[in-house]
Amino acid sequence: MDIIVNKIKSLKGEIEIPADKSITHRAFMFSGLTKGIVKINNFSLGQDCISTLNIMKNLGCSVKYINENQLILNSKNALTQPITTLDCGNSGTTTRLMCGILSGQNFNSHLIGDDSLSNRPMKRVIEPLTLMGAKIKHNNYKLPLHIIGNNLHAIEYNSSLASAQVKSCILLAGLYANGTTTFIEPYKSRNHTELMFQYMGADININQNKVSIKNSKLNPIDISICGDISSAAFFIIAALIIPDSEILIKNVGINETRSGIIDILKNMNANIDIINNRIISNEKVADLKVKYSNLKATTIQGSIIPRLIDEIPILAVAATQAEGTTIIKDAQDLRNKEADRIKAVCSELKKLGADIEETIDGFIINGKKELTGDSVIDCYHDHRIAMSAYIAGLICKKPIKINEFQWVNISFPEFLNLAEKLIST
Ligand code: S3P
């Protein structure tokens, strides 16, 4: 589906942000490990999460929908040898977390994925899992993976990467390992696994960047999932850069390991009010009031990177409208995402008239620059590049065309409807 995006006057009104993708993956997987019945309220309808749900079904979980957004997952007869290969689609989170779960089972399984996923690095999970006794056959550390279920033993692992996917994989394997498994990372990555493990009664110990887990059972307990700050980020930044905008975004997860975007934008002089703070299923949630602001440039580097890793493409759009030079560095893992996001952001924003320079681990953007548009954007089969381009299109002087916009469905199928609601209010 190719779409045309036109310049608009302002964004107004309120929206509710759909469920968090990272938390939904974990809710589907962890409920499936309880040997009980769990009601899950407000899950993500993105294709990545559906890939996870289908795999859990293939492993013996049964799923009953109460309505479009509520389901009951019954894992009394799970986990069992899957009948077919397990298709992770486009989802790195599904693949890496499932590796941790499947390595400790008493059956074998086979993981596949789409072209993009089949080119993404899996060494980061295969190496530590192998140290725990896992047996994984791979193709130069890429998919397809053949996992031979085995007895696992605990390790203490010092990761060179700050990655929630790697951490979660090792902690999941730790549920099945003899002894205490410890994961240490250089900076703290998102902690949804730790919070949901606590919520479900696992024997977990958290000390800053060091997390330990003992062989534990998870309790079946109902889960409600808050809105995704990574999805909200597109509308937060749209409202900040489109003159005269004022919007309310409801039900946004503001866990501090994810809210680096708010800290950086506030540092850039953004007018964002955080109201109605509350806790939902062990996660912090709030509503956000956002108003058009005169943004100032900043430098984004070091420990904040994992706290906003998925928001860097849309932050680059914000930087084109900020006074001064914005530098983003220490973000080299962006080259290993659904696409090489450093390359994709630079090539597509340049087409729109931005002053942006690619570096090894990020980019340098000079603002404030009026975007010209009048160009055809390639979204690199990457949902976040597609949505970032759409928001940039709303401020371009001339219309832009975005090819294959359907990639948005990977994380945010409701994106266009919500955008249109804010545009027409
Ligand atoms: C995720 C962790 C991040 C993030 C991804 C989702 C997760 O990846 O980019 O979209 O749910 O654990 P890394 O942990 O590999 O940085």
Coordinates of C-alpha atoms and ligand atoms in Angstrom, one line a residue:
M1 CA 0.0 0.0 0.0
D2 CA 1.6 3.3 -1.2
I3 CA 0.3 6.5 0.5
I4 CA 0.5 10.2 -0.1
V5 CA 1.1 12.5 2.9
N6 CA 0.2 16.2 2.7
K7 CA 1.2 19.2 4.8
I8 CA -1.3 19.9 7.6
K9 CA -2.1 23.0 9.7
S10 CA -2.2 21.5 13.2
L11 CA -2.9 18.4 15.4
K12 CA -5.8 18.7 17.9
G13 CA -7.8 16.4 20.2
E14 CA -7.2 13.2 22.2
I15 CA -6.3 9.6 21.4
E16 CA -5.7 6.5 23.4
I17 CA -2.5 4.7 22.5
P18 CA -2.8 0.9 21.7
A19 CA -1.0 -1.7 23.9
D20 CA 2.7 -1.9 24.3
K21 CA 4.4 -4.4 21.9
S22 CA 7.2 -5.4 24.3
I23 CA 4.8 -6.1 27.2
T24 CA 2.4 -7.9 24.9
H25 CA 5.1 -10.4 23.8
R26 CA 6.0 -11.1 27.4
A27 CA 2.3 -11.4 28.5
F28 CA 1.7 -14.0 25.8
M29 CA 4.9 -15.9 26.5
F30 CA 5.0 -15.8 30.2
S31 CA 1.2 -16.7 30.6
G32 CA 2.0 -19.7 28.4
L33 CA 4.6 -20.9 31.0
T34 CA 2.2 -20.8 34.0
K35 CA 0.4 -24.1 33.4
G36 CA -2.8 -22.1 34.3
I37 CA -5.4 -19.7 32.9
V38 CA -4.5 -16.0 32.4
K39 CA -6.8 -13.2 31.2
I40 CA -5.0 -10.6 29.1
N41 CA -6.6 -7.2 28.7
N42 CA -5.6 -4.8 26.0
F43 CA -2.9 -6.6 24.0
S44 CA -1.1 -5.3 20.9
L45 CA -2.7 -6.3 17.6
G46 CA 0.6 -5.7 15.7
Q47 CA 1.8 -8.6 13.5
D48 CA 4.9 -9.1 15.7
C49 CA 2.8 -10.0 18.7
I50 CA 0.5 -12.2 16.6
S51 CA 3.6 -14.1 15.6
T52 CA 4.3 -14.7 19.3
L53 CA 0.7 -15.7 20.0
N54 CA 0.7 -18.2 17.1
I55 CA 3.9 -19.8 18.4
M56 CA 2.4 -20.2 21.9
K57 CA -0.6 -21.9 20.3
N58 CA 1.7 -24.2 18.4
L59 CA 3.4 -25.1 21.7
G60 CA 0.0 -26.3 23.1
C61 CA -1.6 -23.1 24.6
S62 CA -5.2 -22.6 23.8
V63 CA -6.6 -19.1 23.2
K64 CA -10.2 -17.9 23.6
Y65 CA -11.0 -14.3 22.5
I66 CA -13.4 -12.5 24.8
N67 CA -13.5 -9.5 22.4
E68 CA -11.0 -8.0 19.9
N69 CA -8.8 -6.7 22.7
Q70 CA -9.2 -9.3 25.5
L71 CA -8.3 -13.0 25.5
I72 CA -7.9 -15.9 27.8
L73 CA -4.7 -18.0 27.4
N74 CA -4.9 -21.5 28.8
S75 CA -1.5 -23.3 29.2
K76 CA -2.6 -26.3 31.2
N77 CA -1.5 -28.6 28.4
A78 CA 1.6 -26.6 27.4
L79 CA 4.4 -26.6 26.5
T80 CA 4.5 -29.5 24.1
Q81 CA 6.5 -30.5 21.0
P82 CA 5.3 -28.1 18.2
I83 CA 3.6 -29.8 15.2
T84 CA 5.2 -27.4 12.7
T85 CA 8.1 -25.0 12.4
L86 CA 7.7 -21.9 14.5
D87 CA 7.4 -18.8 12.4
C88 CA 8.7 -15.6 14.1
G89 CA 7.7 -13.4 11.1
N90 CA 9.6 -10.0 11.4
S91 CA 10.0 -10.2 15.1
G92 CA 13.4 -10.1 16.8
T93 CA 11.8 -10.1 20.2
T94 CA 9.8 -13.3 19.5
T95 CA 12.9 -15.1 18.2
R96 CA 15.4 -14.1 20.9
L97 CA 13.0 -14.6 23.9
M98 CA 11.7 -17.9 22.4
C99 CA 15.3 -19.2 22.2
G100 CA 15.6 -18.8 25.9
I101 CA 12.3 -20.7 26.6
L102 CA 12.8 -23.4 24.0
S103 CA 16.4 -24.3 25.0
G104 CA 15.2 -25.6 28.4
Q105 CA 12.4 -27.8 27.1
N106 CA 12.4 -31.6 26.7
F107 CA 11.5 -31.4 23.0
N108 CA 13.1 -30.0 19.8
S109 CA 11.9 -27.0 17.8
H110 CA 12.7 -25.1 14.6
L111 CA 12.5 -21.3 14.3
I112 CA 12.2 -19.4 11.0
G113 CA 11.4 -15.8 10.0
D114 CA 11.0 -13.4 7.1
D115 CA 13.9 -12.1 5.0
S116 CA 14.7 -9.2 7.3
L117 CA 14.7 -11.4 10.4
S118 CA 16.7 -14.1 8.7
N119 CA 19.5 -11.6 8.3
R120 CA 19.6 -10.4 11.9
P121 CA 22.3 -11.4 14.3
M122 CA 21.4 -14.2 16.8
K123 CA 25.0 -14.8 18.1
R124 CA 24.1 -12.5 21.0
V125 CA 21.7 -15.1 22.4
I126 CA 23.2 -18.3 21.0
E127 CA 26.6 -17.7 22.7
P128 CA 25.3 -17.2 26.3
L129 CA 22.7 -20.0 25.9
T130 CA 25.4 -22.4 24.7
L131 CA 27.3 -21.5 27.9
M132 CA 24.2 -22.6 29.8
G133 CA 24.2 -26.0 28.0
A134 CA 21.8 -25.2 25.2
K135 CA 22.1 -27.0 21.9
I136 CA 21.3 -24.7 18.9
K137 CA 22.1 -25.4 15.3
H138 CA 22.3 -22.3 13.2
N139 CA 23.3 -20.9 9.9
N140 CA 26.3 -18.6 10.7
Y141 CA 24.4 -17.4 13.8
K142 CA 21.3 -16.6 11.7
L143 CA 17.9 -18.1 11.3
P144 CA 16.7 -20.8 10.7
L145 CA 17.6 -22.2 14.2
H146 CA 17.1 -25.7 15.3
I147 CA 16.9 -26.0 19.1
I148 CA 17.5 -29.3 20.7
G149 CA 15.9 -29.2 24.2
N150 CA 18.4 -29.8 27.0
N151 CA 19.1 -29.5 30.7
L152 CA 20.5 -26.1 31.4
H153 CA 22.8 -24.8 34.2
A154 CA 23.0 -21.3 35.6
I155 CA 25.7 -18.9 34.5
E156 CA 26.8 -15.4 35.4
Y157 CA 26.9 -13.5 32.1
N158 CA 28.6 -10.1 31.6
S159 CA 26.9 -8.8 28.4
S160 CA 28.8 -6.2 26.2
L161 CA 25.4 -5.1 24.9
A162 CA 22.7 -3.3 26.8
S163 CA 19.8 -5.4 25.3
A164 CA 16.5 -6.3 26.8
Q165 CA 16.1 -9.1 24.2
V166 CA 19.3 -10.8 25.3
K167 CA 18.7 -10.2 29.0
S168 CA 15.1 -11.6 28.7
C169 CA 16.4 -14.6 26.8
I170 CA 18.9 -15.5 29.5
L171 CA 16.4 -14.8 32.3
L172 CA 13.8 -17.1 30.6
A173 CA 16.4 -19.8 30.3
G174 CA 17.3 -19.2 33.9
L175 CA 13.7 -20.3 34.9
Y176 CA 14.7 -23.8 33.7
A177 CA 18.4 -23.8 34.8
N178 CA 19.9 -25.4 38.0
G179 CA 21.2 -22.7 40.3
T180 CA 21.1 -18.9 40.1
T181 CA 21.5 -17.2 36.7
T182 CA 22.9 -13.7 36.6
F183 CA 22.8 -11.2 33.8
I184 CA 24.9 -8.0 33.9
E185 CA 24.6 -5.3 31.3
P186 CA 26.6 -2.1 30.7
Y187 CA 23.5 0.2 30.8
K188 CA 20.0 -0.7 32.0
S189 CA 17.8 -1.8 29.1
R190 CA 14.0 -2.1 29.3
N191 CA 12.9 -4.1 32.4
H192 CA 9.5 -5.4 31.4
T193 CA 10.6 -9.0 31.9
E194 CA 11.9 -8.3 35.4
L195 CA 8.7 -6.5 36.3
M196 CA 6.4 -9.2 34.9
F197 CA 8.5 -12.0 36.6
Q198 CA 8.0 -10.1 39.9
Y199 CA 4.3 -9.7 39.2
M200 CA 4.0 -13.5 38.5
G201 CA 6.0 -14.5 41.6
A202 CA 9.4 -15.6 40.2
D203 CA 12.4 -15.7 42.5
I204 CA 14.2 -12.7 41.0
N205 CA 16.7 -10.2 42.4
I206 CA 17.3 -6.8 40.8
N207 CA 20.3 -4.7 41.6
Q208 CA 20.7 -1.8 39.1
N209 CA 22.2 -3.4 35.9
K210 CA 22.5 -6.8 37.5
V211 CA 19.6 -9.2 37.6
S212 CA 19.6 -12.8 39.1
I213 CA 16.9 -15.5 38.7
K214 CA 16.6 -18.9 40.4
N215 CA 14.8 -21.9 38.8
S216 CA 11.2 -20.7 39.4
K217 CA 7.6 -21.2 38.5
L218 CA 5.4 -18.3 37.2
N219 CA 1.9 -17.9 38.8
P220 CA -1.2 -17.5 36.5
I221 CA -2.3 -13.9 37.2
D222 CA -4.4 -11.6 35.0
I223 CA -2.5 -9.0 33.1
S224 CA -3.6 -5.5 31.7
I225 CA -1.2 -3.9 29.2
C226 CA -0.6 -0.2 29.0
G227 CA -0.2 1.8 25.8
D228 CA 3.1 1.8 24.0
I229 CA 5.4 4.9 24.5
S230 CA 7.2 3.9 21.3
S231 CA 3.9 4.3 19.4
A232 CA 3.0 7.5 21.3
A233 CA 6.4 9.0 20.3
F234 CA 5.2 9.6 16.7
F235 CA 2.3 11.7 17.9
I236 CA 4.3 13.4 20.7
I237 CA 6.8 14.6 18.1
A238 CA 4.2 15.4 15.5
A239 CA 2.5 17.8 18.0
L240 CA 5.8 19.3 19.0
I241 CA 6.8 20.2 15.4
I242 CA 3.5 21.2 13.8
P243 CA 2.6 24.8 14.7
D244 CA -0.5 25.4 16.9
S245 CA -0.9 21.7 17.9
E246 CA -2.2 20.6 21.2
I247 CA -3.1 17.0 22.0
L248 CA -3.8 14.6 24.8
I249 CA -2.4 11.1 24.6
K250 CA -4.0 8.7 27.0
N251 CA -2.7 5.5 28.6
V252 CA 1.0 5.7 27.9
G253 CA 3.5 3.4 29.6
I254 CA 6.1 5.6 31.2
N255 CA 8.4 3.0 32.8
E256 CA 11.8 4.8 33.3
T257 CA 13.6 2.3 31.2
R258 CA 11.5 3.4 28.2
S259 CA 10.9 7.1 28.9
G260 CA 14.2 8.4 27.6
I261 CA 12.3 10.0 24.8
I262 CA 10.4 12.3 27.3
D263 CA 13.6 13.2 29.1
I264 CA 15.4 14.1 25.9
L265 CA 12.5 16.1 24.5
K266 CA 12.1 18.1 27.7
N267 CA 15.8 18.8 27.4
M268 CA 15.0 20.1 23.9
N269 CA 12.5 22.6 25.4
A270 CA 9.4 20.4 24.7
N271 CA 6.1 21.3 26.3
I272 CA 4.9 17.9 27.7
D273 CA 2.8 17.5 30.8
I274 CA 2.6 14.1 32.5
I275 CA -0.7 13.7 34.3
N276 CA -2.9 11.0 35.9
N277 CA 0.1 8.8 37.0
R278 CA -1.0 5.3 37.9
I279 CA 0.3 1.7 38.0
I280 CA -1.1 -1.1 35.8
S281 CA 0.1 -4.7 36.3
N282 CA 3.4 -3.5 37.9
E283 CA 4.0 -0.9 35.1
K284 CA 3.9 3.0 35.5
V285 CA 1.3 4.7 33.2
A286 CA 0.2 8.3 32.6
D287 CA -1.6 10.6 30.2
L288 CA 0.5 13.1 28.2
K289 CA -0.5 16.6 27.2
V290 CA 1.7 17.9 24.4
K291 CA 1.9 21.3 22.8
Y292 CA 3.8 22.8 19.8
S293 CA 7.2 23.9 21.1
N294 CA 10.3 25.7 19.8
L295 CA 12.7 22.8 20.0
K296 CA 16.5 23.3 20.7
A297 CA 19.2 20.9 19.5
T298 CA 20.8 18.3 21.9
T299 CA 23.3 15.5 22.1
I300 CA 22.0 12.0 22.7
Q301 CA 24.6 9.4 23.8
G302 CA 25.6 6.8 26.4
S303 CA 23.3 5.3 29.0
I304 CA 20.1 7.0 27.6
I305 CA 20.4 5.1 24.3
P306 CA 18.7 1.9 25.4
R307 CA 16.0 4.0 27.0
L308 CA 15.0 5.4 23.6
I309 CA 16.5 3.0 21.1
D310 CA 13.3 2.5 19.1
E311 CA 12.5 6.3 19.1
I312 CA 15.7 7.4 17.3
P313 CA 14.2 7.5 13.8
I314 CA 11.4 9.8 14.9
L315 CA 13.8 11.8 17.1
A316 CA 15.8 12.5 14.0
V317 CA 12.7 14.1 12.5
A318 CA 12.3 16.2 15.6
A319 CA 16.0 17.3 15.3
T320 CA 15.4 18.6 11.8
Q321 CA 13.0 21.2 13.4
A322 CA 15.3 22.0 16.4
E323 CA 17.5 25.1 16.5
G324 CA 21.2 24.1 16.3
T325 CA 23.1 20.8 15.8
T326 CA 21.8 17.6 17.2
I327 CA 24.3 14.7 17.6
I328 CA 23.2 11.1 18.1
K329 CA 25.9 8.6 18.9
D330 CA 26.6 5.3 20.6
A331 CA 23.6 3.9 18.7
Q332 CA 25.5 1.4 16.4
D333 CA 23.0 -1.4 17.2
L334 CA 20.4 0.6 15.2
R335 CA 22.1 -1.0 12.2
N336 CA 20.9 -4.4 13.4
K337 CA 17.2 -3.6 13.7
E338 CA 14.4 -4.4 11.2
A339 CA 16.5 -2.4 8.7
D340 CA 19.8 -0.5 9.1
R341 CA 18.0 2.4 10.7
I342 CA 21.1 4.8 10.6
K343 CA 21.3 4.4 6.8
A344 CA 17.5 4.4 6.3
V345 CA 16.9 7.6 8.3
C346 CA 19.8 9.5 6.6
S347 CA 18.9 8.5 3.1
E348 CA 15.1 9.2 3.4
L349 CA 15.4 12.4 5.4
K350 CA 18.0 13.7 2.9
K351 CA 15.4 13.1 0.2
L352 CA 13.0 15.4 2.1
G353 CA 15.6 18.2 2.3
A354 CA 17.0 17.6 5.8
D355 CA 20.6 18.5 6.6
I356 CA 21.7 15.2 8.1
E357 CA 25.1 13.4 8.0
E358 CA 25.5 9.6 8.7
T359 CA 28.2 8.5 11.2
I360 CA 29.2 5.0 12.2
D361 CA 27.0 5.0 15.3
G362 CA 24.4 7.6 14.7
F363 CA 24.0 11.0 12.9
I364 CA 24.5 14.7 13.0
I365 CA 21.5 16.9 12.1
N366 CA 21.5 20.7 11.5
G367 CA 18.3 22.5 12.2
K368 CA 16.0 24.1 11.9
K369 CA 15.4 23.3 8.3
E370 CA 12.1 23.6 6.4
L371 CA 11.5 20.2 4.7
T372 CA 10.7 20.4 1.0
G373 CA 9.1 17.0 0.3
D374 CA 8.1 16.3 -3.3
S375 CA 9.8 12.9 -3.1
V376 CA 9.2 9.2 -2.9
I377 CA 10.1 7.5 0.4
D378 CA 11.2 3.9 0.7
C379 CA 10.4 2.5 4.2
Y380 CA 13.0 -0.3 4.0
H381 CA 10.3 -2.8 5.1
D382 CA 10.6 -1.2 8.5
H383 CA 7.5 0.0 10.4
R384 CA 9.3 2.7 12.4
I385 CA 10.9 4.2 9.2
A386 CA 7.4 4.3 7.6
M387 CA 5.8 6.1 10.5
S388 CA 8.7 8.5 10.9
A389 CA 8.5 9.4 7.2
Y390 CA 4.7 10.0 7.6
I391 CA 5.2 12.5 10.5
A392 CA 7.9 14.3 8.4
G393 CA 5.5 14.4 5.5
L394 CA 3.0 16.4 7.6
I395 CA 5.5 19.3 7.7
C396 CA 6.9 19.1 4.1
K397 CA 6.1 22.0 1.8
K398 CA 5.0 19.6 -1.0
P399 CA 3.4 16.2 -0.7
I400 CA 5.4 13.0 -0.3
K401 CA 4.7 9.4 -1.3
I402 CA 5.6 6.5 1.0
N403 CA 5.9 3.1 -0.6
E404 CA 4.7 -0.1 1.1
F405 CA 3.2 1.7 4.1
Q406 CA 1.6 -1.5 5.2
W407 CA 4.8 -2.3 7.1
V408 CA 3.2 -0.1 9.8
N409 CA 1.1 -3.2 10.8
I410 CA 4.1 -4.8 12.4
S411 CA 3.7 -2.7 15.5
F412 CA 0.9 -0.2 15.0
P413 CA -2.0 -1.2 12.7
E414 CA -4.2 1.7 14.2
F415 CA -1.6 4.4 13.2
L416 CA -3.4 5.9 10.2
N417 CA -6.8 6.0 11.9
L418 CA -5.4 7.7 15.0
A419 CA -3.4 10.2 12.9
E420 CA -6.5 11.0 10.9
K421 CA -8.5 11.6 14.1
L422 CA -5.9 14.2 15.3
I423 CA -5.7 15.8 11.9
S424 CA -9.4 16.3 11.4
T425 CA -10.3 17.3 15.0
Ligands
S3P1 C1 12.8 -5.0 22.7 C2 14.1 -4.6 23.0 C3 14.8 -3.7 22.1 C4 13.9 -3.0 21.1 C5 12.9 -3.9 20.5 C6 12.0 -4.6 21.6 C7 12.1 -5.9 23.7 O1 15.8 -4.5 21.4 O2 14.7 -2.4 20.1 O3 12.1 -3.2 19.6 O4 10.9 -6.1 23.7 O5 12.8 -6.5 24.5 P1 17.2 -4.8 22.0 O6 17.0 -5.3 23.3 O7 17.8 -5.8 21.1 O8 17.9 -3.5 22.0

